[in-house]
mmCIF file of C-alpha atoms in Angstrom:
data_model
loop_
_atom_site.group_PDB
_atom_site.id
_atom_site.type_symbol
_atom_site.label_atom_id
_atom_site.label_comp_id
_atom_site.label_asym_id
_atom_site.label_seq_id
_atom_site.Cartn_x
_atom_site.Cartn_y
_atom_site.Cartn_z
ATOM 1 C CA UNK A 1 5.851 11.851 9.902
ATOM 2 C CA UNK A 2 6.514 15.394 10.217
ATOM 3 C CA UNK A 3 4.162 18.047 9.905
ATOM 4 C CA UNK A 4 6.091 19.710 7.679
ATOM 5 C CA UNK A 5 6.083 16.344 5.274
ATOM 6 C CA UNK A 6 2.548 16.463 5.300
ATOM 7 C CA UNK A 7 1.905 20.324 4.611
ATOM 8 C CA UNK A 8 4.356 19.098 1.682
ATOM 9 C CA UNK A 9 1.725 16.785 0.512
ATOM 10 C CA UNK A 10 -1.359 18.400 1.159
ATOM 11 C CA UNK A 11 0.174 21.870 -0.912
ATOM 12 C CA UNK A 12 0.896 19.416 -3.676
ATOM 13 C CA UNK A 13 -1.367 19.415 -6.783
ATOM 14 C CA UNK A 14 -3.226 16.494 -7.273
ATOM 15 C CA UNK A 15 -2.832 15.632 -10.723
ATOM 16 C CA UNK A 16 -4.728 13.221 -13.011
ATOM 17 C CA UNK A 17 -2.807 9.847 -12.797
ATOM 18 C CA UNK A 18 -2.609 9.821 -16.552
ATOM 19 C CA UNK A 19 0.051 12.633 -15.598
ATOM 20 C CA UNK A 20 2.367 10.773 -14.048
ATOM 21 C CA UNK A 21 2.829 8.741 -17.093
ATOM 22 C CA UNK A 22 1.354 8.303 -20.384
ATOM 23 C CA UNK A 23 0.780 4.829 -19.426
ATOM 24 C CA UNK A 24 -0.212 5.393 -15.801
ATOM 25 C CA UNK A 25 -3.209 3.829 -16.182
ATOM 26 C CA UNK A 26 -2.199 0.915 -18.120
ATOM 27 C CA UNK A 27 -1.215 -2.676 -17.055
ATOM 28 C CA UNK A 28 1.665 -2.218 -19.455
ATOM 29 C CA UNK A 29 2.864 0.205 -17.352
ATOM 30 C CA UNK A 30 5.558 -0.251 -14.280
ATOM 31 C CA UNK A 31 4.646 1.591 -11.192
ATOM 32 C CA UNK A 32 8.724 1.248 -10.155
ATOM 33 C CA UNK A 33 9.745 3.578 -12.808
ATOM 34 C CA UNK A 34 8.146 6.118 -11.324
ATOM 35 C CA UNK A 35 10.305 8.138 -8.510
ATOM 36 C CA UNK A 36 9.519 6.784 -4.379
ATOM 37 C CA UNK A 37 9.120 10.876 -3.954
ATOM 38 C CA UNK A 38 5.845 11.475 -6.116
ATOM 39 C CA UNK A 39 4.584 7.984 -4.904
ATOM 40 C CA UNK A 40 2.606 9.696 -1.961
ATOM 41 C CA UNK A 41 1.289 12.243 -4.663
ATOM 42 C CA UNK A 42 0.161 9.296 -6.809
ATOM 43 C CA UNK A 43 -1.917 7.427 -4.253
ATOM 44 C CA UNK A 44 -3.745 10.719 -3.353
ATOM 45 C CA UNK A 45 -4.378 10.854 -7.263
ATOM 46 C CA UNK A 46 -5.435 7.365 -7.936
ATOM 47 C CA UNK A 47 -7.985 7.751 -4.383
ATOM 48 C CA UNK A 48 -9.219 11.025 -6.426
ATOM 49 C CA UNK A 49 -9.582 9.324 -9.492
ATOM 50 C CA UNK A 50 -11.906 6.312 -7.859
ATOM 51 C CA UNK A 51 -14.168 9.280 -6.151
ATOM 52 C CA UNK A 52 -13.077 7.792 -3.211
ATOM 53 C CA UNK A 53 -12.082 11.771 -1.854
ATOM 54 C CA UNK A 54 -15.482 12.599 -2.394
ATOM 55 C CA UNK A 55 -17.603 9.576 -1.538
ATOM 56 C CA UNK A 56 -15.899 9.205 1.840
ATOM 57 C CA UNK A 57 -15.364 12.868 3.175
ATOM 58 C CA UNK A 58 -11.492 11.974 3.130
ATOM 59 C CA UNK A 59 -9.754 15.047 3.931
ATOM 60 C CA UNK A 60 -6.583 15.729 2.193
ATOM 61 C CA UNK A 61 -4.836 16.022 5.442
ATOM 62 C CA UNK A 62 -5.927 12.872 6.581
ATOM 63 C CA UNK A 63 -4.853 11.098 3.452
ATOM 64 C CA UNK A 64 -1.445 12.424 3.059
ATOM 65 C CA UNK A 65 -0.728 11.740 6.581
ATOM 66 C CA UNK A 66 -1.933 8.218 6.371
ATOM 67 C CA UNK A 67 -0.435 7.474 2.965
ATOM 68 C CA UNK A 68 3.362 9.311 4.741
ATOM 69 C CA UNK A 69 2.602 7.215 8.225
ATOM 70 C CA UNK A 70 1.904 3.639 5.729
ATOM 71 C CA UNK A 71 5.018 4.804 3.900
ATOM 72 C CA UNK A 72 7.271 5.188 6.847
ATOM 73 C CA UNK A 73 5.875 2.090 8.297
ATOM 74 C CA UNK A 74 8.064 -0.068 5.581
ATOM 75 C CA UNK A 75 11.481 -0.919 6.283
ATOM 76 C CA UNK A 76 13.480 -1.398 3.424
ATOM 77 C CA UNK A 77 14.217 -4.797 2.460
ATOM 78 C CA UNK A 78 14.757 -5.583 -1.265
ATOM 79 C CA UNK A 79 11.625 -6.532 -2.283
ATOM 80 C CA UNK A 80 8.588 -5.982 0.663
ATOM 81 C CA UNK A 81 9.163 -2.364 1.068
ATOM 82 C CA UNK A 82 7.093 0.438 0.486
ATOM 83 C CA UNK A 83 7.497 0.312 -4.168
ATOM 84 C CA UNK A 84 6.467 -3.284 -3.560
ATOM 85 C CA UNK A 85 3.507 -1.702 -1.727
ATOM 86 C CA UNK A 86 3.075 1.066 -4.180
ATOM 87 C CA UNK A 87 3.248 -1.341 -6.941
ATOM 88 C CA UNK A 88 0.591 -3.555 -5.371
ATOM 89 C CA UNK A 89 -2.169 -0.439 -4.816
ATOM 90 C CA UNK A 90 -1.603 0.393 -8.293
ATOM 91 C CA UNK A 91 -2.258 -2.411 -9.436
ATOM 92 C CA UNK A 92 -5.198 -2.818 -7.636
ATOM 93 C CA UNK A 93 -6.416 0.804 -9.086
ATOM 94 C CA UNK A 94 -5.880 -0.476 -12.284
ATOM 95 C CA UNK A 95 -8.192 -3.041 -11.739
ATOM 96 C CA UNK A 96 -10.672 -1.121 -10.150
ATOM 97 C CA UNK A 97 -10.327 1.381 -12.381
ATOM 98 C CA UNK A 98 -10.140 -0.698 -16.138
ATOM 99 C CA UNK A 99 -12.019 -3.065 -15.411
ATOM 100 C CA UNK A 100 -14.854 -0.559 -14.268
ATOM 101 C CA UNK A 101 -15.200 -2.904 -10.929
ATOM 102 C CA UNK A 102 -17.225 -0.295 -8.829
ATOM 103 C CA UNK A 103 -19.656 0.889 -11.890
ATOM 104 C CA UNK A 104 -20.300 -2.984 -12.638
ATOM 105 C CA UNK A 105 -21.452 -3.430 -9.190
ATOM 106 C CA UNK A 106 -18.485 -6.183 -8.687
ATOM 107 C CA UNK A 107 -17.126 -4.159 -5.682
ATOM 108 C CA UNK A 108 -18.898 -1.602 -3.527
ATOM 109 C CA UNK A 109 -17.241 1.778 -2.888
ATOM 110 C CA UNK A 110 -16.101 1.083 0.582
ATOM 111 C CA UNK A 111 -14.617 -2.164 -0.325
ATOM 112 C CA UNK A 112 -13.020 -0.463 -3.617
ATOM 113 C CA UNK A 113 -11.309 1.540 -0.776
ATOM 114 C CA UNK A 114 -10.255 -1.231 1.530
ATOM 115 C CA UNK A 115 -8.641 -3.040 -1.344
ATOM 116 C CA UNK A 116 -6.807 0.257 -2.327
ATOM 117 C CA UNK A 117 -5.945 0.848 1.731
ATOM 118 C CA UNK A 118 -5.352 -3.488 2.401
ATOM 119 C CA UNK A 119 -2.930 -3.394 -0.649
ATOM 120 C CA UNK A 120 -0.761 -0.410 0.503
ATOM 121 C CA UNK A 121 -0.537 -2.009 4.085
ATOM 122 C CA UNK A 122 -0.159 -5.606 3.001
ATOM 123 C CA UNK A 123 3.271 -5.508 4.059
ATOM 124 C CA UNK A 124 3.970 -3.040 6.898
ATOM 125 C CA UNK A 125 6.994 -3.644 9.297
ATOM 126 C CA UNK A 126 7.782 -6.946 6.846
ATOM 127 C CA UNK A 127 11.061 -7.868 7.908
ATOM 128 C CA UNK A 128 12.240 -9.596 4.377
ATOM 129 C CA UNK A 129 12.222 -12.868 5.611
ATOM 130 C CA UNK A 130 10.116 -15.710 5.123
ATOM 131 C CA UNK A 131 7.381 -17.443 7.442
ATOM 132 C CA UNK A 132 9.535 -20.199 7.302
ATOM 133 C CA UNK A 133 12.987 -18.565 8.878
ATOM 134 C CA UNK A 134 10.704 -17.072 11.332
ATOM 135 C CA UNK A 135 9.184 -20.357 12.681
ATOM 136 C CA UNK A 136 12.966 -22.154 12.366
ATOM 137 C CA UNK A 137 14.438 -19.402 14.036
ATOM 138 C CA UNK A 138 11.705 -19.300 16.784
ATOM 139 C CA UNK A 139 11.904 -15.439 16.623
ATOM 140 C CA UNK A 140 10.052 -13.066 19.019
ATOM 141 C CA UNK A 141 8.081 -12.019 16.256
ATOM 142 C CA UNK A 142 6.507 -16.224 15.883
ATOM 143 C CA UNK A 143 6.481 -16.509 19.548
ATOM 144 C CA UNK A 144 4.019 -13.460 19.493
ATOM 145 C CA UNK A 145 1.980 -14.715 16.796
ATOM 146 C CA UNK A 146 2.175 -18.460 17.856
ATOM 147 C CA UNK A 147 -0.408 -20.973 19.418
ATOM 148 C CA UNK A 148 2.301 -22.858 20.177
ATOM 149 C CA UNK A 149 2.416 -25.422 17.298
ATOM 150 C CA UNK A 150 3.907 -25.022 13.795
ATOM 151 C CA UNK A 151 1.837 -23.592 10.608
ATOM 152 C CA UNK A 152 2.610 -26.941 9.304
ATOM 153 C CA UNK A 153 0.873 -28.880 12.762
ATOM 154 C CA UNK A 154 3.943 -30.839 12.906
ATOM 155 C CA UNK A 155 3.537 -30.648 16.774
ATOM 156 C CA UNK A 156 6.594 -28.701 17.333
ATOM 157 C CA UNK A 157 6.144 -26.752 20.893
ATOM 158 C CA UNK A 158 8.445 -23.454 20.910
ATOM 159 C CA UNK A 159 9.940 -23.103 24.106
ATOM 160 C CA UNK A 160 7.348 -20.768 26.323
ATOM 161 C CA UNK A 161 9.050 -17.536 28.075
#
């Protein structure tokens, strides 16, 4: 991420989410309509909106560069790519947020902010393929992972290099 992407960010007004879109804060509403651009700009407003800024100390810096690095971190496969990821840590504001999940004592603060932070990395460096191609095609990427047997324990042994 350049440092000119993240002076970008950090220059950026942080708006109310509502200002994104009337229905922002709505489950009716469909975080893909909204523009990949201002997606950065709307995590730093939803993390403002929980308190999360303030409760933590989060610097602005900090947050925009994490929230660019998590973006770049996605490759672009149709569907676990960086909206996908978007889409998921809205909806997990939502549900923080609506359903009042922090105030009800249902979820502390910090782990209000590691669902918001878990659901925008859920997918980083997905390669758009399944668990399954990986283990048939015995990639480098299951050969890392591996103990050596199949998710399934069907006993299969990939080949050791």
């Amino acid at each position: 991420v350049t440092k000119e992407e993240v002076e970008r960010l950090v220059g950026a007004e942080v708006v109310p989410p509502s200002h994104f879109h009337k229905d922002f804060c709505s489950f009716k509403y469909l975080p893909r309509q909204l523009s990949e651009s201002r997606t950065p700009l709307a995590v730093l407003s939803m993390t403002e909106n929980l308190g999360m800024v303030t409760r933590f100390r989060l610097s602005r810096d900090s947050l925009a560069r994490f929230t660019l690095m998590v973006r770049k971190g996605y490759r672009d496969p149709p569907y676990h790519n960086w909206l996908h990821a978007f889409s998921v840590t809205h909806f997990a504001y939502l549900l923080i947020h609506n359903l009042r999940l922090m105030e009800r004592g249902a979820l502390t603060h910090l782990e209000a902010l590691a669902l918001i932070v878990s659901s925008m990395c859920h997918d980083l460096d997905h390669r758009g393929t399944t668990n399954s191609f990986q283990v048939a095609s015995i990639t480098v990427l299951i050969r890392r992972v591996s103990d050596g047997t199949t998710p399934s324990g069907s006993g299969h042994v990939y080949p050791q290099h």
